Tab-separated table of C-alpha atoms in Angstrom:
chain	number	residue	atom	x	y	z
A	9	MET	CA	56.103	90.469	88.132
A	10	ALA	CA	59.562	92.170	88.390
A	11	ARG	CA	59.831	94.814	91.450
A	12	THR	CA	60.125	98.424	90.493
A	13	ARG	CA	62.941	100.786	91.574
A	14	ALA	CA	61.919	103.204	93.605
A	15	LYS	CA	62.315	106.900	92.783
A	16	ASP	CA	65.590	107.243	95.006
A	17	TYR	CA	67.243	103.911	94.499
A	18	ASP	CA	70.227	105.949	92.995
A	19	ASP	CA	70.715	108.113	95.788
A	20	LYS	CA	70.346	105.412	98.102
A	21	ALA	CA	73.067	103.365	96.414
A	22	LEU	CA	75.351	106.557	96.390
A	23	SER	CA	74.523	106.994	100.259
A	24	ILE	CA	75.811	103.456	100.788
A	25	LEU	CA	78.813	103.600	98.628
A	26	HIS	CA	79.842	106.747	100.299
A	27	ARG	CA	78.952	105.616	103.978
A	28	SER	CA	80.900	102.482	103.140
A	29	ALA	CA	83.869	103.873	101.837
A	30	GLU	CA	84.026	105.912	105.048
A	31	LEU	CA	83.911	102.746	107.087
A	32	PHE	CA	86.676	101.177	104.904
A	33	ALA	CA	88.693	104.020	105.367
A	34	ALA	CA	88.620	103.891	108.944
A	35	SER	CA	88.382	100.239	109.688
A	36	GLY	CA	89.936	98.746	106.695
A	37	TYR	CA	87.855	96.277	104.082
A	38	VAL	CA	88.540	93.378	105.644
A	39	GLY	CA	87.572	94.653	109.397
A	40	THR	CA	84.202	95.947	107.981
A	41	SER	CA	81.332	93.731	107.799
A	42	MET	CA	78.316	94.074	106.027
A	43	ASN	CA	76.343	94.303	109.349
A	44	THR	CA	78.493	97.188	110.100
A	45	ILE	CA	77.516	98.877	106.767
A	46	ALA	CA	74.068	98.412	107.347
A	47	ASP	CA	73.912	99.738	110.751
A	48	ALA	CA	76.035	102.791	109.809
A	49	CYS	CA	73.233	103.365	107.138
A	50	GLY	CA	70.537	102.915	108.705
A	51	VAL	CA	69.042	100.267	106.944
A	52	SER	CA	67.921	96.547	107.653
A	53	LYS	CA	70.843	94.071	106.084
A	54	ALA	CA	67.939	92.846	104.367
A	55	LEU	CA	67.811	96.122	102.646
A	56	LEU	CA	71.177	96.174	101.799
A	57	TYR	CA	71.338	93.276	100.020
A	58	HIS	CA	68.762	94.436	97.991
A	59	TYR	CA	71.226	97.043	96.663
A	60	TYR	CA	74.337	94.918	96.683
A	61	PRO	CA	74.883	91.101	97.259
A	62	ASP	CA	77.996	91.522	98.956
A	63	LYS	CA	80.918	93.191	99.981
A	64	GLU	CA	83.116	92.888	97.224
A	65	ALA	CA	80.192	94.525	94.939
A	66	ILE	CA	80.079	97.789	96.928
A	67	LEU	CA	83.912	97.921	97.129
A	68	PHE	CA	83.987	97.907	93.225
A	69	ASP	CA	81.165	99.971	92.949
A	70	ILE	CA	83.203	102.461	95.236
A	71	LEU	CA	86.350	102.223	92.941
A	72	SER	CA	84.456	102.144	89.689
A	73	SER	CA	82.418	105.277	90.678
A	74	HIS	CA	85.172	107.367	91.996
A	75	LEU	CA	87.666	106.505	89.039
A	76	GLN	CA	85.166	107.530	86.364
A	77	GLU	CA	84.843	111.065	87.833
A	78	LEU	CA	88.570	111.294	88.306
A	79	VAL	CA	88.998	109.985	84.235
A	80	ALA	CA	85.966	112.574	83.396
A	81	ALA	CA	87.495	115.442	85.012
A	82	VAL	CA	91.059	114.804	83.782
A	83	GLU	CA	89.955	114.531	80.384
A	84	GLN	CA	88.281	117.412	80.605
A	85	ALA	CA	90.752	119.660	82.041
A	86	ASN	CA	93.578	117.972	79.364
A	87	ALA	CA	90.948	119.034	76.738
A	88	ALA	CA	90.593	123.075	77.965
A	89	PRO	CA	92.653	125.498	75.854
A	90	GLY	CA	95.682	127.014	77.424
A	91	GLU	CA	99.378	126.578	77.238
A	92	PRO	CA	101.389	123.557	78.206
A	93	VAL	CA	101.914	125.106	82.235
A	94	GLN	CA	98.577	126.179	82.489
A	95	ARG	CA	96.917	122.726	81.238
A	96	LEU	CA	99.459	120.753	83.807
A	97	ARG	CA	98.066	123.154	86.487
A	98	THR	CA	94.410	123.120	85.247
A	99	ILE	CA	94.657	119.007	85.632
A	100	ILE	CA	96.240	119.165	88.974
A	101	GLY	CA	93.972	121.491	90.171
A	102	ALA	CA	90.868	118.941	88.678
A	103	LEU	CA	92.256	116.162	91.001
A	104	LEU	CA	92.399	118.554	94.289
A	105	GLU	CA	89.023	119.536	93.425
A	106	LEU	CA	87.685	116.258	93.092
A	107	TYR	CA	89.263	115.086	96.246
A	108	ARG	CA	87.594	117.438	97.884
A	109	HIS	CA	84.752	115.356	99.409
A	110	ALA	CA	86.023	112.150	98.405
A	111	ASP	CA	89.171	111.328	100.727
A	112	ALA	CA	87.638	108.305	101.600
A	113	GLU	CA	87.203	107.094	98.295
A	114	HIS	CA	90.525	108.122	97.370
A	115	GLN	CA	92.158	106.113	100.520
A	116	VAL	CA	90.225	102.973	99.381
A	117	GLN	CA	91.317	103.300	96.034
A	118	ILE	CA	94.999	103.397	97.399
A	119	ALA	CA	94.790	100.694	99.974
A	120	SER	CA	92.052	98.601	98.982
A	121	LEU	CA	91.860	98.218	94.859
A	122	LYS	CA	94.594	95.244	95.368
A	123	LEU	CA	92.073	93.259	97.516
A	124	LEU	CA	89.624	92.409	94.550
A	125	PRO	CA	89.642	89.569	92.117
A	126	LYS	CA	92.231	90.302	89.134
A	127	ASP	CA	89.139	90.160	86.573
A	128	LYS	CA	87.658	93.084	88.599
A	129	GLN	CA	90.989	95.094	88.978
A	130	GLU	CA	91.533	95.312	85.244
A	131	PRO	CA	89.152	97.673	84.610
A	132	LEU	CA	90.101	99.725	87.687
A	133	LEU	CA	93.280	99.537	86.742
A	134	ALA	CA	92.789	100.470	83.050
A	135	SER	CA	91.072	103.812	84.456
A	136	GLU	CA	94.568	104.565	86.548
A	137	ARG	CA	96.335	104.192	83.410
A	138	ILE	CA	94.229	106.692	81.657
A	139	LEU	CA	95.024	109.102	84.486
A	140	VAL	CA	98.727	108.452	84.244
A	141	GLU	CA	99.330	108.545	80.530
A	142	ILE	CA	97.496	112.394	80.688
A	143	MET	CA	99.513	113.608	83.707
A	144	SER	CA	102.548	112.026	81.795
A	145	ASP	CA	101.578	113.829	78.396
A	146	ALA	CA	100.885	117.264	80.436
A	147	LEU	CA	104.410	116.908	82.087
A	148	ALA	CA	106.330	115.944	78.850
A	149	ALA	CA	104.545	119.060	77.061
A	150	ALA	CA	105.437	121.756	80.023
A	151	VAL	CA	109.074	120.252	80.787
A	152	PRO	CA	110.556	119.297	77.301
A	153	ALA	CA	113.689	117.585	79.355
A	154	ALA	CA	111.441	114.954	80.778
A	155	LYS	CA	110.166	113.328	77.388
A	156	HIS	CA	112.585	110.740	78.331
A	157	LYS	CA	110.602	107.390	79.074
A	158	ARG	CA	113.454	106.739	81.664
A	159	VAL	CA	112.619	110.086	83.544
A	160	LEU	CA	108.901	110.701	82.282
A	161	LYS	CA	106.917	108.001	84.500
A	162	PRO	CA	108.805	108.794	87.722
A	163	LEU	CA	108.388	112.371	87.473
A	164	ALA	CA	104.200	111.748	86.898
A	165	MET	CA	104.522	109.368	89.371
A	166	SER	CA	105.937	111.647	91.815
A	167	VAL	CA	103.089	114.198	91.048
A	168	PHE	CA	100.447	111.486	92.025
A	169	GLY	CA	102.453	110.989	95.225
A	170	MET	CA	102.283	114.513	96.190
A	171	LEU	CA	98.563	114.519	95.039
A	172	ASN	CA	97.605	111.194	96.484
A	173	TRP	CA	98.849	111.642	100.147
A	174	HIS	CA	97.622	115.384	100.480
A	175	TYR	CA	95.104	114.381	102.710
A	176	MET	CA	97.167	113.408	105.190
A	177	TRP	CA	97.905	117.018	106.077
A	178	PHE	CA	95.946	119.137	103.893
A	179	ARG	CA	92.926	120.909	105.484
A	180	ASP	CA	90.251	123.087	103.822
A	181	GLY	CA	90.301	126.928	105.692
A	182	GLY	CA	94.218	126.193	106.256
A	183	PRO	CA	97.057	128.675	104.671
A	184	LEU	CA	96.673	127.120	101.177
A	185	THR	CA	93.864	126.584	98.971
A	186	ARG	CA	93.350	123.681	96.762
A	187	ALA	CA	93.876	126.249	93.574
A	188	ASP	CA	97.224	127.282	95.634
A	189	TYR	CA	98.463	123.856	96.258
A	190	ALA	CA	97.854	122.896	92.519
A	191	ASP	CA	100.190	126.092	91.735
A	192	PHE	CA	102.695	124.884	94.624
A	193	VAL	CA	103.066	121.145	92.969
A	194	VAL	CA	103.728	122.678	89.000
A	195	ARG	CA	106.164	125.200	90.575
A	196	LEU	CA	107.842	122.588	92.245
A	197	VAL	CA	107.845	120.528	88.979
A	198	LEU	CA	109.260	123.102	87.045
A	199	ALA	CA	111.864	124.216	89.590
A	200	GLY	CA	113.565	120.876	90.013
A	201	ALA	CA	112.636	118.826	86.945
A	202	ASP	CA	115.618	119.940	84.742
A	203	GLU	CA	118.160	119.506	87.161
A	204	ALA	CA	116.499	116.095	88.347
A	205	VAL	CA	116.238	114.962	84.587
A	206	THR	CA	120.134	115.717	84.087
A	207	ALA	CA	121.168	113.943	87.325
A	208	VAL	CA	119.524	110.925	86.224
A	209	SER	CA	120.681	111.374	82.746
A	210	ARG	CA	124.406	110.912	84.267
A	211	PRO	CA	126.080	107.238	83.199
A	212	ARG	CA	125.484	105.443	86.647
A	213	GLY	CA	128.993	104.266	87.891
A	214	LYS	CA	132.033	102.618	86.318
A	215	SER	CA	131.556	99.979	83.261
A	216	LYS	CA	131.769	96.335	84.696
A	217	SER	CA	135.166	95.778	82.767
A	218	ALA	CA	136.403	99.134	85.048
A	219	SER	CA	135.259	97.228	88.091
A	220	ARG	CA	136.601	94.002	87.120
A	221	SER	CA	139.931	95.505	86.931
A	222	ARG	CA	139.952	97.652	90.193
A	223	GLN	CA	139.067	94.286	91.908
A	224	ALA	CA	142.109	92.887	90.497
A	225	GLU	CA	144.080	95.963	91.511
A	226	LEU	CA	142.636	95.315	95.056
A	227	LEU	CA	143.600	91.766	95.142
């Protein structure tokens, strides 16, 4: 007869994932063993294997759970009423708020997703693409000049860069709240986007024929 799950099975699994994420963030995925995870979680190795067959399964579930939460929050923020700039601020604020207790999971996403086999990477990358698409659409609505494909993706990825690495310096209780920082990022984008778009839209250097003519002159 199949063993029934304990009532607290899901809670214990989440606890294992969070503690494992902290270990992966501190020591690296490669540098963390199943023994280390079992010891840190205060469980036997046999019990750990009852929840997860190997370290790869733990890493996948950490990232899958984290990204699902991010996508759900961003989709909800994107659907909220409001004009484009407010919607952008709401999306950025939602991401920062979800990062509040997930710094370790976020670091693992940045550093270790690429260590999974390709077939396990794909659903995670699909979730990341959803996040980028929603952010890009919100930016295009808030900054019409950035709608051009050549600038929109760099702008979206630059915003994610500001958000993804905030854990390196941001501290709750510091001079900025998360809502303050969300507003700060939006204002930076709005203040500089038009000028940046104009700068990258200028012709890049001389044509090949002009360059060749100049080379001939020099010779």
